[in-house]
CSV table of C-alpha atoms and ligand atoms in Angstrom, one decimal:
chain,number,residue,atom,x,y,z
A,50,MET,CA,-16.9,-3.3,41.7
A,51,THR,CA,-19.3,-5.6,39.9
A,52,LEU,CA,-22.7,-5.5,41.6
A,53,ARG,CA,-24.3,-8.0,39.3
A,54,GLU,CA,-23.5,-10.0,36.2
A,55,GLU,CA,-25.9,-11.6,33.7
A,56,ILE,CA,-24.8,-13.8,30.8
A,57,ILE,CA,-27.4,-13.9,28.0
A,58,GLY,CA,-26.3,-15.8,25.0
A,59,ASP,CA,-23.0,-14.3,23.8
A,60,CYS,CA,-23.6,-11.2,25.9
A,61,ARG,CA,-22.0,-10.4,29.3
A,62,LEU,CA,-23.9,-7.6,31.1
A,63,ILE,CA,-22.3,-6.1,34.1
A,64,LEU,CA,-24.1,-3.8,36.6
A,65,GLY,CA,-21.3,-1.6,38.0
A,66,ASP,CA,-19.2,1.5,37.6
A,67,CYS,CA,-17.0,1.2,34.4
A,68,ARG,CA,-14.2,3.1,36.2
A,69,GLU,CA,-13.9,0.1,38.5
A,70,VAL,CA,-14.9,-2.7,36.0
A,71,LEU,CA,-12.7,-1.6,33.0
A,72,PRO,CA,-9.4,-2.4,34.7
A,73,THR,CA,-10.6,-6.0,35.4
A,74,LEU,CA,-11.4,-6.8,31.8
A,75,GLY,CA,-8.9,-8.0,29.2
A,76,LYS,CA,-8.5,-6.4,25.8
A,77,VAL,CA,-11.5,-6.7,23.4
A,78,ASP,CA,-11.7,-6.3,19.6
A,79,ALA,CA,-13.6,-3.0,19.7
A,80,VAL,CA,-15.2,-0.5,22.0
A,81,VAL,CA,-18.5,1.0,20.6
A,82,THR,CA,-20.0,3.4,23.1
A,83,ASP,CA,-22.0,6.5,23.8
A,84,PRO,CA,-20.7,8.1,27.0
A,85,PRO,CA,-22.3,10.9,28.9
A,86,TYR,CA,-21.6,14.1,27.0
A,87,GLY,CA,-21.8,16.4,30.0
A,88,ILE,CA,-24.7,18.4,28.5
A,89,GLY,CA,-27.4,17.6,31.1
A,90,ALA,CA,-29.4,15.2,28.8
A,91,ALA,CA,-30.2,12.7,31.5
A,92,ASN,CA,-33.6,14.4,32.1
A,93,GLY,CA,-34.7,13.9,28.5
A,94,ALA,CA,-35.9,16.7,26.2
A,95,ALA,CA,-38.3,19.2,27.6
A,96,VAL,CA,-41.4,18.7,25.5
A,97,GLY,CA,-44.9,20.0,25.7
A,98,GLY,CA,-48.1,20.8,23.8
A,99,THR,CA,-51.2,22.9,23.8
A,100,ASP,CA,-54.0,22.1,26.2
A,101,ALA,CA,-57.8,22.3,25.5
A,102,SER,CA,-57.7,26.1,25.9
A,103,GLY,CA,-54.8,26.4,23.4
A,104,ARG,CA,-52.2,27.3,26.0
A,105,TYR,CA,-48.8,25.8,25.7
A,106,LYS,CA,-48.0,23.5,28.7
A,107,ARG,CA,-44.7,21.8,29.3
A,108,ARG,CA,-45.1,18.1,30.0
A,109,PRO,CA,-43.5,16.7,33.1
A,110,ARG,CA,-40.1,15.2,32.3
A,111,LYS,CA,-40.2,11.5,31.9
A,112,TYR,CA,-36.7,11.0,33.3
A,113,ASP,CA,-34.8,12.3,36.3
A,114,GLY,CA,-31.1,12.0,36.5
A,115,THR,CA,-27.7,13.8,36.8
A,116,TRP,CA,-25.5,11.3,35.0
A,117,ASP,CA,-25.0,13.6,32.1
A,118,ASP,CA,-24.0,16.6,34.1
A,119,ALA,CA,-20.3,15.9,33.5
A,120,ARG,CA,-18.5,14.0,30.9
A,121,PRO,CA,-16.3,11.0,31.9
A,122,ASP,CA,-12.9,12.1,33.2
A,123,ASP,CA,-9.8,11.8,31.1
A,124,ARG,CA,-8.6,8.6,32.8
A,125,VAL,CA,-11.8,6.7,31.7
A,126,LEU,CA,-11.5,8.0,28.2
A,127,THR,CA,-7.9,6.8,28.1
A,128,ALA,CA,-9.0,3.4,29.5
A,129,ILE,CA,-11.5,3.1,26.7
A,130,VAL,CA,-8.9,3.9,24.1
A,131,ASN,CA,-6.5,1.3,25.7
A,132,ALA,CA,-9.3,-1.4,25.9
A,133,ALA,CA,-9.2,-2.1,22.2
A,134,ASP,CA,-7.6,-1.4,18.8
A,135,ARG,CA,-10.8,-0.3,17.2
A,136,HIS,CA,-13.3,2.2,18.5
A,137,ILE,CA,-16.5,4.1,17.8
A,138,VAL,CA,-17.3,6.8,20.4
A,139,TRP,CA,-20.5,8.7,19.9
A,140,GLY,CA,-20.4,12.3,21.0
A,141,GLY,CA,-16.7,12.3,20.1
A,142,GLN,CA,-16.5,16.0,19.5
A,143,TYR,CA,-17.2,16.5,23.3
A,144,PHE,CA,-14.0,14.5,24.0
A,145,ALA,CA,-11.8,15.6,21.1
A,146,ASP,CA,-9.3,17.3,23.5
A,147,VAL,CA,-8.5,13.9,25.1
A,148,LEU,CA,-9.0,11.4,22.3
A,149,PRO,CA,-6.0,10.7,20.1
A,150,ALA,CA,-6.0,11.4,16.4
A,151,GLY,CA,-8.4,8.8,14.9
A,152,GLY,CA,-9.8,7.7,11.6
A,153,ARG,CA,-13.0,8.5,9.9
A,154,TRP,CA,-15.7,10.5,11.6
A,155,LEU,CA,-19.3,9.2,11.4
A,156,PHE,CA,-22.3,11.5,11.5
A,157,TRP,CA,-25.9,10.8,12.4
A,158,ASP,CA,-28.1,13.4,10.6
A,159,LYS,CA,-31.2,13.8,12.8
A,160,LEU,CA,-33.1,15.6,10.0
A,161,ASN,CA,-34.4,18.1,12.6
A,162,SER,CA,-37.1,20.3,11.0
A,163,MET,CA,-37.2,22.7,13.9
A,164,PRO,CA,-34.4,24.6,15.6
A,165,SER,CA,-32.8,22.2,18.0
A,166,TYR,CA,-29.8,21.9,20.3
A,167,SER,CA,-28.0,19.9,17.7
A,168,ASP,CA,-28.6,18.9,14.1
A,169,GLY,CA,-27.0,15.5,14.6
A,170,GLU,CA,-24.3,13.5,16.4
A,171,MET,CA,-20.7,12.7,15.6
A,172,ALA,CA,-18.7,9.7,16.4
A,173,TRP,CA,-14.9,9.6,16.8
A,174,THR,CA,-13.6,6.4,15.4
A,175,THR,CA,-10.4,4.5,14.7
A,176,VAL,CA,-12.0,3.1,11.6
A,177,SER,CA,-9.6,3.4,8.7
A,178,GLY,CA,-10.3,6.2,6.2
A,179,VAL,CA,-10.8,9.9,6.5
A,180,SER,CA,-14.0,10.7,4.6
A,181,VAL,CA,-17.0,11.3,6.7
A,182,LYS,CA,-19.9,8.8,6.5
A,183,LYS,CA,-23.5,9.8,7.2
A,184,PHE,CA,-26.5,7.9,8.6
A,185,THR,CA,-29.9,9.6,8.3
A,186,GLN,CA,-32.8,9.0,10.6
A,187,CYS,CA,-35.3,11.5,11.8
A,188,ALA,CA,-35.1,11.9,15.6
A,189,SER,CA,-38.1,14.2,16.3
A,190,GLY,CA,-41.6,15.1,15.1
A,191,LEU,CA,-44.1,12.8,13.4
A,192,ALA,CA,-41.4,11.2,11.1
A,193,ALA,CA,-39.3,10.1,14.1
A,194,ASN,CA,-38.6,6.4,14.6
A,195,ARG,CA,-38.0,6.1,18.3
A,196,ASP,CA,-37.9,2.3,18.6
A,197,GLY,CA,-40.1,2.6,21.7
A,198,ARG,CA,-37.5,4.6,23.6
A,199,GLU,CA,-37.0,3.7,27.3
A,200,HIS,CA,-33.8,5.7,27.9
A,201,PRO,CA,-33.5,9.5,27.6
A,202,THR,CA,-30.5,9.3,25.2
A,203,GLN,CA,-31.3,5.9,23.6
A,204,LYS,CA,-29.7,5.5,20.2
A,205,PRO,CA,-31.7,4.1,17.3
A,206,LEU,CA,-31.0,0.4,16.8
A,207,ALA,CA,-30.5,1.0,13.0
A,208,LEU,CA,-27.7,3.6,13.8
A,209,MET,CA,-25.8,1.1,16.0
A,210,LYS,CA,-26.1,-1.7,13.4
A,211,TRP,CA,-24.9,0.7,10.7
A,212,CYS,CA,-21.9,1.8,12.7
A,213,LEU,CA,-20.9,-1.7,13.7
A,214,GLU,CA,-20.7,-2.6,10.0
A,215,PHE,CA,-17.6,-0.4,9.9
A,216,LEU,CA,-15.9,-3.0,12.2
A,217,PRO,CA,-16.6,-6.2,10.3
A,218,ASP,CA,-13.7,-8.1,12.1
A,219,ALA,CA,-14.7,-7.1,15.6
A,220,GLU,CA,-16.0,-10.3,17.2
A,221,THR,CA,-16.2,-9.0,20.8
A,222,VAL,CA,-17.6,-5.5,21.3
A,223,LEU,CA,-17.5,-3.6,24.6
A,224,ASP,CA,-19.8,-0.8,25.6
A,225,PRO,CA,-18.8,0.6,29.0
A,226,PHE,CA,-21.8,3.1,29.0
A,227,MET,CA,-24.4,0.6,28.0
A,228,GLY,CA,-27.6,2.5,28.9
A,229,SER,CA,-30.6,0.6,27.6
A,230,GLY,CA,-28.3,-1.8,25.7
A,231,THR,CA,-28.8,-0.7,22.1
A,232,THR,CA,-25.2,-1.6,21.2
A,233,GLY,CA,-25.8,-5.0,22.7
A,234,VAL,CA,-29.0,-5.5,20.7
A,235,ALA,CA,-27.2,-4.5,17.5
A,236,CYS,CA,-24.4,-7.0,18.4
A,237,VAL,CA,-27.0,-9.8,18.8
A,238,LYS,CA,-28.6,-8.9,15.5
A,239,LEU,CA,-25.2,-9.0,13.8
A,240,GLY,CA,-23.9,-12.2,15.5
A,241,ARG,CA,-21.2,-10.4,17.6
A,242,LYS,CA,-20.2,-11.1,21.2
A,243,PHE,CA,-20.9,-8.2,23.6
A,244,ILE,CA,-19.8,-7.0,27.0
A,245,GLY,CA,-21.8,-4.1,28.5
A,246,ILE,CA,-21.4,-2.1,31.7
A,247,GLU,CA,-24.1,0.1,33.2
A,248,ILE,CA,-24.1,1.8,36.5
A,249,ASP,CA,-27.9,2.4,36.8
A,250,GLU,CA,-29.9,-0.6,38.0
A,251,SER,CA,-33.1,0.4,36.1
A,252,TYR,CA,-31.3,0.9,32.8
A,253,PHE,CA,-29.3,-2.3,33.4
A,254,ALA,CA,-32.7,-4.2,33.8
A,255,ILE,CA,-33.9,-2.6,30.5
A,256,ALA,CA,-30.7,-3.7,28.7
A,257,CYS,CA,-31.1,-7.3,30.0
A,258,ARG,CA,-34.7,-7.5,28.8
A,259,ARG,CA,-34.0,-5.9,25.4
A,260,ILE,CA,-31.1,-8.3,24.8
A,261,GLU,CA,-33.1,-11.3,25.9
A,262,GLN,CA,-35.9,-10.2,23.5
A,263,ALA,CA,-33.3,-9.7,20.7
A,264,TYR,CA,-32.4,-13.4,21.0
A,265,SER,CA,-36.0,-14.6,21.3
A,266,GLN,CA,-37.3,-12.5,18.4
A,267,PRO,CA,-34.8,-13.4,15.6
A,268,ASP,CA,-34.8,-10.9,12.7
A,269,LEU,CA,-36.6,-12.5,9.7
A,270,PHE,CA,-34.5,-10.3,7.4
A,271,ILE,CA,-31.1,-11.3,8.8
A,272,ASP,CA,-28.9,-13.4,6.5
A,273,ARG,CA,-28.9,-16.9,7.8
A,274,PRO,CA,-25.5,-18.6,8.1
A,275,LYS,CA,-24.6,-20.5,4.9
A,276,ARG,CA,-24.6,-23.9,6.6
A,277,ASP,CA,-28.4,-23.6,7.3
A,278,THR,CA,-29.2,-23.1,3.7
A,279,VAL,CA,-26.7,-25.6,2.1
A,280,ALA,CA,-28.6,-28.6,3.4
A,281,GLU,CA,-31.9,-27.3,2.0
A,282,THR,CA,-30.5,-26.5,-1.4
A,283,PRO,CA,-31.2,-29.3,-3.9
A,284,LEU,CA,-28.0,-30.6,-5.5
A,285,LEU,CA,-29.8,-30.8,-8.9
A,286,PRO,CA,-32.7,-28.8,-10.2
A,287,GLY,CA,-36.0,-30.6,-9.4
A,288,MET,CA,-34.5,-32.7,-6.5
B,1365,SAM,C1,-25.5,8.3,26.8
B,1365,SAM,S1,-26.1,7.0,27.8
B,1365,SAM,C2,-26.0,5.6,26.8
B,1365,SAM,C3,-27.3,5.3,26.1
B,1365,SAM,C4,-27.2,4.1,25.2
B,1365,SAM,N1,-26.4,4.3,24.0
B,1365,SAM,C5,-28.6,3.6,24.7
B,1365,SAM,O1,-28.9,3.5,23.5
B,1365,SAM,O2,-29.4,3.3,25.6
B,1365,SAM,C6,-24.8,6.8,29.0
B,1365,SAM,C7,-25.1,5.7,30.1
B,1365,SAM,O3,-23.9,5.6,30.8
B,1365,SAM,C8,-24.3,5.3,32.2
B,1365,SAM,N2,-23.2,5.7,33.0
B,1365,SAM,C9,-22.8,6.9,33.5
B,1365,SAM,N3,-21.7,6.8,34.2
B,1365,SAM,C10,-21.3,5.5,34.2
B,1365,SAM,C11,-20.2,4.8,34.8
B,1365,SAM,N4,-19.3,5.4,35.5
B,1365,SAM,N5,-20.2,3.4,34.6
B,1365,SAM,C12,-21.1,2.8,33.9
B,1365,SAM,N6,-22.2,3.4,33.3
B,1365,SAM,C13,-22.3,4.8,33.5
B,1365,SAM,C14,-25.6,6.2,32.4
B,1365,SAM,O4,-26.4,5.7,33.5
B,1365,SAM,C15,-26.2,6.1,31.0
B,1365,SAM,O5,-27.2,5.1,31.0
Protein backbone atom coordinates (compact mmCIF):
# COMPACT_ATOMS: atom_id res chain seq x y z
CA MET A 1 0.00 0.00 0.00
CA THR A 2 1.30 3.44 -0.92
CA LEU A 3 1.07 5.74 2.07
CA ARG A 4 2.34 8.84 0.30
CA GLU A 5 3.84 9.73 -3.04
CA GLU A 6 6.01 12.71 -3.99
CA ILE A 7 7.03 13.67 -7.50
CA ILE A 8 10.20 15.77 -7.51
CA GLY A 9 11.54 16.50 -10.99
CA ASP A 10 12.08 13.12 -12.68
CA CYS A 11 11.88 11.27 -9.36
CA ARG A 12 8.87 9.41 -8.00
CA LEU A 13 9.24 8.78 -4.27
CA ILE A 14 6.87 6.34 -2.59
CA LEU A 15 6.38 5.98 1.14
CA GLY A 16 5.35 2.37 1.62
CA ASP A 17 6.33 -1.27 1.95
CA CYS A 18 8.12 -2.45 -1.21
CA ARG A 19 6.57 -5.91 -0.76
CA GLU A 20 3.21 -4.28 -1.52
CA VAL A 21 4.35 -1.53 -3.90
CA LEU A 22 6.61 -3.60 -6.20
CA PRO A 23 3.76 -5.65 -7.74
CA THR A 24 1.98 -2.39 -8.69
CA LEU A 25 4.93 -1.04 -10.70
CA GLY A 26 5.73 -1.87 -14.30
CA LYS A 27 9.14 -3.03 -15.44
CA VAL A 28 11.96 -0.49 -15.20
CA ASP A 29 15.35 -0.31 -16.91
CA ALA A 30 17.37 -1.13 -13.81
CA VAL A 31 17.12 -1.84 -10.11
CA VAL A 32 19.96 -0.32 -8.10
CA THR A 33 19.48 -0.99 -4.43
CA ASP A 34 20.94 -1.62 -1.01
CA PRO A 35 18.54 -3.88 0.93
CA PRO A 36 18.72 -4.70 4.63
CA TYR A 37 21.51 -7.30 4.99
CA GLY A 38 20.14 -8.89 8.16
CA ILE A 39 23.21 -7.95 10.25
CA GLY A 40 21.60 -5.57 12.77
CA ALA A 41 23.12 -2.40 11.30
CA ALA A 42 19.99 -0.27 11.78
CA ASN A 43 21.37 1.01 15.07
CA GLY A 44 24.51 2.36 13.46
CA ALA A 45 28.04 1.55 14.55
CA ALA A 46 28.79 1.52 18.28
CA VAL A 47 31.35 4.28 18.60
CA GLY A 48 32.95 5.97 21.56
CA GLY A 49 35.88 7.93 22.85
CA THR A 50 37.83 8.78 25.97
CA ASP A 51 36.41 11.27 28.47
CA ALA A 52 38.39 13.92 30.40
CA SER A 53 39.66 11.28 32.84
CA GLY A 54 40.95 9.16 29.95
CA ARG A 55 38.32 6.44 30.43
CA TYR A 56 36.72 4.98 27.30
CA LYS A 57 33.02 5.70 27.08
CA ARG A 58 30.66 4.36 24.48
CA ARG A 59 28.59 7.14 22.91
CA PRO A 60 24.82 6.68 22.85
CA ARG A 61 23.76 5.26 19.52
CA LYS A 62 22.42 7.87 17.13
CA TYR A 63 19.87 5.53 15.59
CA ASP A 64 17.34 3.07 16.85
CA GLY A 65 15.79 0.49 14.61
CA THR A 66 15.22 -3.16 13.83
CA TRP A 67 14.83 -3.06 10.05
CA ASP A 68 18.21 -4.72 9.53
CA ASP A 69 17.55 -7.65 11.85
CA ALA A 70 16.45 -9.82 8.91
CA ARG A 71 17.19 -9.75 5.21
CA PRO A 72 14.29 -9.43 2.73
CA ASP A 73 12.53 -12.71 2.13
CA ASP A 74 13.15 -14.70 -1.05
CA ARG A 75 9.95 -13.46 -2.72
CA VAL A 76 11.08 -9.81 -2.48
CA LEU A 77 14.50 -10.67 -3.91
CA THR A 78 12.80 -12.52 -6.77
CA ALA A 79 10.48 -9.53 -7.37
CA ILE A 80 13.55 -7.28 -7.53
CA VAL A 81 15.17 -9.56 -10.12
CA ASN A 82 11.95 -9.63 -12.18
CA ALA A 83 11.47 -5.84 -12.03
CA ALA A 84 14.26 -5.12 -14.55
CA ASP A 85 16.82 -6.67 -16.89
CA ARG A 86 19.72 -4.88 -15.23
CA HIS A 87 20.57 -4.83 -11.53
CA ILE A 88 23.07 -3.71 -8.95
CA VAL A 89 22.32 -5.08 -5.47
CA TRP A 90 24.71 -3.99 -2.73
CA GLY A 91 25.34 -6.59 -0.06
CA GLY A 92 24.86 -9.23 -2.77
CA GLN A 93 26.91 -11.82 -0.89
CA TYR A 94 24.19 -11.91 1.79
CA PHE A 95 21.64 -12.98 -0.84
CA ALA A 96 23.83 -15.15 -3.08
CA ASP A 97 21.78 -18.27 -2.26
CA VAL A 98 18.68 -16.66 -3.81
CA LEU A 99 20.01 -14.42 -6.58
CA PRO A 100 20.61 -16.05 -9.98
CA ALA A 101 24.03 -16.23 -11.60
CA GLY A 102 24.86 -12.64 -12.51
CA GLY A 103 27.57 -10.66 -14.20
CA ARG A 104 30.43 -8.71 -12.77
CA TRP A 105 30.77 -8.16 -9.02
CA LEU A 106 31.54 -4.66 -7.77
CA PHE A 107 33.54 -3.99 -4.63
CA TRP A 108 33.68 -0.94 -2.36
CA ASP A 109 37.00 -0.97 -0.52
CA LYS A 110 36.41 1.00 2.70
CA LEU A 111 40.15 1.31 3.41
CA ASN A 112 39.57 0.42 7.05
CA SER A 113 42.73 1.01 9.01
CA MET A 114 41.38 -0.66 12.16
CA PRO A 115 39.88 -4.14 12.59
CA SER A 116 36.32 -3.88 11.49
CA TYR A 117 33.25 -6.00 10.82
CA SER A 118 33.94 -5.87 7.10
CA ASP A 119 36.72 -4.52 4.87
CA GLY A 120 34.24 -3.47 2.23
CA GLU A 121 30.99 -4.19 0.48
CA MET A 122 30.15 -6.23 -2.58
CA ALA A 123 27.41 -5.74 -5.13
CA TRP A 124 25.84 -8.51 -7.15
CA THR A 125 25.09 -7.22 -10.64
CA THR A 126 23.80 -8.21 -14.04
CA VAL A 127 26.34 -5.86 -15.61
CA SER A 128 28.08 -7.74 -18.41
CA GLY A 129 31.61 -8.96 -17.73
CA VAL A 130 33.15 -11.11 -15.05
CA SER A 131 36.13 -9.16 -13.76
CA VAL A 132 35.64 -7.42 -10.43
CA LYS A 133 35.68 -3.61 -10.36
CA LYS A 134 36.69 -1.69 -7.26
CA PHE A 135 35.71 1.69 -5.84
CA THR A 136 37.82 3.09 -3.03
CA GLN A 137 36.59 5.51 -0.40
CA CYS A 138 37.51 5.54 3.24
CA ALA A 139 34.48 4.96 5.46
CA SER A 140 35.90 5.52 8.95
CA GLY A 141 38.42 7.56 10.87
CA LEU A 142 39.75 11.02 10.05
CA ALA A 143 40.01 10.31 6.32
CA ALA A 144 36.37 9.32 6.04
CA ASN A 145 34.10 11.24 3.72
CA ARG A 146 30.66 10.71 5.19
CA ASP A 147 28.69 13.18 3.03
CA GLY A 148 26.94 14.46 6.21
CA ARG A 149 25.39 11.06 6.95
CA GLU A 150 21.75 11.04 8.08
CA HIS A 151 21.08 7.30 7.82
CA PRO A 152 22.94 4.52 9.65
CA THR A 153 23.85 2.69 6.44
CA GLN A 154 23.92 5.63 4.04
CA LYS A 155 26.01 4.91 0.96
CA PRO A 156 28.50 7.52 -0.29
CA LEU A 157 27.08 9.53 -3.17
CA ALA A 158 30.30 9.00 -5.17
CA LEU A 159 29.89 5.22 -4.83
CA MET A 160 26.34 5.29 -6.18
CA LYS A 161 27.32 7.57 -9.08
CA TRP A 162 30.24 5.25 -9.86
CA CYS A 163 28.10 2.11 -9.94
CA LEU A 164 25.36 3.76 -12.03
CA GLU A 165 27.97 4.47 -14.71
CA PHE A 166 28.05 0.68 -15.32
CA LEU A 167 24.45 1.03 -16.55
CA PRO A 168 24.75 3.83 -19.13
CA ASP A 169 21.52 2.86 -20.91
CA ALA A 170 19.34 2.70 -17.79
CA GLU A 171 17.02 5.68 -18.13
CA THR A 172 14.70 4.77 -15.25
CA VAL A 173 16.23 3.34 -12.10
CA LEU A 174 14.29 1.80 -9.19
CA ASP A 175 15.50 1.54 -5.59
CA PRO A 176 12.93 -0.38 -3.49
CA PHE A 177 14.99 0.15 -0.29
CA MET A 178 15.65 3.84 -0.78
CA GLY A 179 16.73 4.83 2.76
CA SER A 180 17.97 8.43 2.69
CA GLY A 181 17.75 8.48 -1.11
CA THR A 182 21.41 8.27 -2.16
CA THR A 183 20.57 6.28 -5.32
CA GLY A 184 18.02 8.98 -6.19
CA VAL A 185 20.50 11.81 -5.65
CA ALA A 186 23.01 9.99 -7.88
CA CYS A 187 20.29 9.59 -10.55
CA VAL A 188 19.53 13.33 -10.43
CA LYS A 189 23.22 14.13 -10.81
CA LEU A 190 23.50 11.78 -13.80
CA GLY A 191 20.27 12.87 -15.47
CA ARG A 192 18.39 9.58 -14.89
CA LYS A 193 14.75 9.05 -13.87
CA PHE A 194 14.26 7.51 -10.45
CA ILE A 195 11.61 5.59 -8.51
CA GLY A 196 12.30 5.08 -4.81
CA ILE A 197 10.36 3.18 -2.15
CA GLU A 198 10.99 3.60 1.58
CA ILE A 199 8.98 2.21 4.49
CA ASP A 200 10.23 4.55 7.22
CA GLU A 201 8.61 7.98 7.27
CA SER A 202 11.62 9.83 8.68
CA TYR A 203 14.03 8.34 6.10
CA PHE A 204 11.46 9.06 3.39
CA ALA A 205 11.43 12.74 4.46
CA ILE A 206 15.24 12.86 4.35
CA ALA A 207 15.23 11.32 0.85
CA CYS A 208 12.68 13.91 -0.38
CA ARG A 209 14.79 16.76 0.99
CA ARG A 210 18.08 15.42 -0.40
CA ILE A 211 16.57 14.91 -3.85
CA GLU A 212 15.03 18.41 -3.83
CA GLN A 213 18.44 19.80 -2.86
CA ALA A 214 20.12 17.80 -5.63
CA TYR A 215 17.91 19.60 -8.16
CA SER A 216 18.33 23.02 -6.57
CA GLN A 217 22.11 22.75 -6.22
CA PRO A 218 23.26 21.73 -9.69
CA ASP A 219 26.71 20.21 -9.81
CA LEU A 220 29.08 22.76 -11.33
CA PHE A 221 31.33 19.99 -12.59
CA ILE A 222 28.64 18.02 -14.38
CA ASP A 223 28.85 17.97 -18.16
CA ARG A 224 26.23 20.29 -19.58
CA PRO A 225 24.07 18.86 -22.37
CA LYS A 226 25.58 19.66 -25.77
CA ARG A 227 22.67 21.88 -26.86
CA ASP A 228 23.49 24.40 -24.06
CA THR A 229 27.00 24.93 -25.32
CA VAL A 230 26.37 24.86 -29.06
CA ALA A 231 24.57 28.21 -29.03
CA GLU A 232 27.41 29.81 -27.09
CA THR A 233 30.15 28.48 -29.33
CA PRO A 234 31.18 31.04 -31.97
CA LEU A 235 30.94 29.71 -35.52
CA LEU A 236 34.24 31.35 -36.46
CA PRO A 237 37.18 32.24 -34.21
CA GLY A 238 36.77 35.78 -32.91
CA MET A 239 33.00 35.96 -33.46
C1 LIG B 1 20.39 -0.45 3.80
S1 LIG B 1 19.17 0.79 3.97
C2 LIG B 1 19.38 1.75 2.47
C3 LIG B 1 20.28 2.93 2.68
C4 LIG B 1 20.47 3.74 1.42
N1 LIG B 1 21.29 3.06 0.46
C5 LIG B 1 21.05 5.11 1.71
O1 LIG B 1 22.10 5.48 1.12
O2 LIG B 1 20.48 5.84 2.53
C6 LIG B 1 17.69 -0.08 3.68
C7 LIG B 1 16.43 0.75 3.84
O3 LIG B 1 15.32 -0.10 3.51
C8 LIG B 1 14.21 0.29 4.29
N2 LIG B 1 13.26 -0.84 4.29
C9 LIG B 1 13.31 -1.96 5.03
N3 LIG B 1 12.29 -2.79 4.71
C10 LIG B 1 11.58 -2.15 3.73
C11 LIG B 1 10.42 -2.49 2.97
N4 LIG B 1 9.77 -3.65 3.17
N5 LIG B 1 9.98 -1.62 2.04
C12 LIG B 1 10.62 -0.44 1.81
N6 LIG B 1 11.72 -0.05 2.52
C13 LIG B 1 12.20 -0.91 3.45
C14 LIG B 1 14.80 0.63 5.65
O4 LIG B 1 13.96 1.49 6.39
C15 LIG B 1 16.14 1.26 5.24
O5 LIG B 1 16.04 2.67 5.21
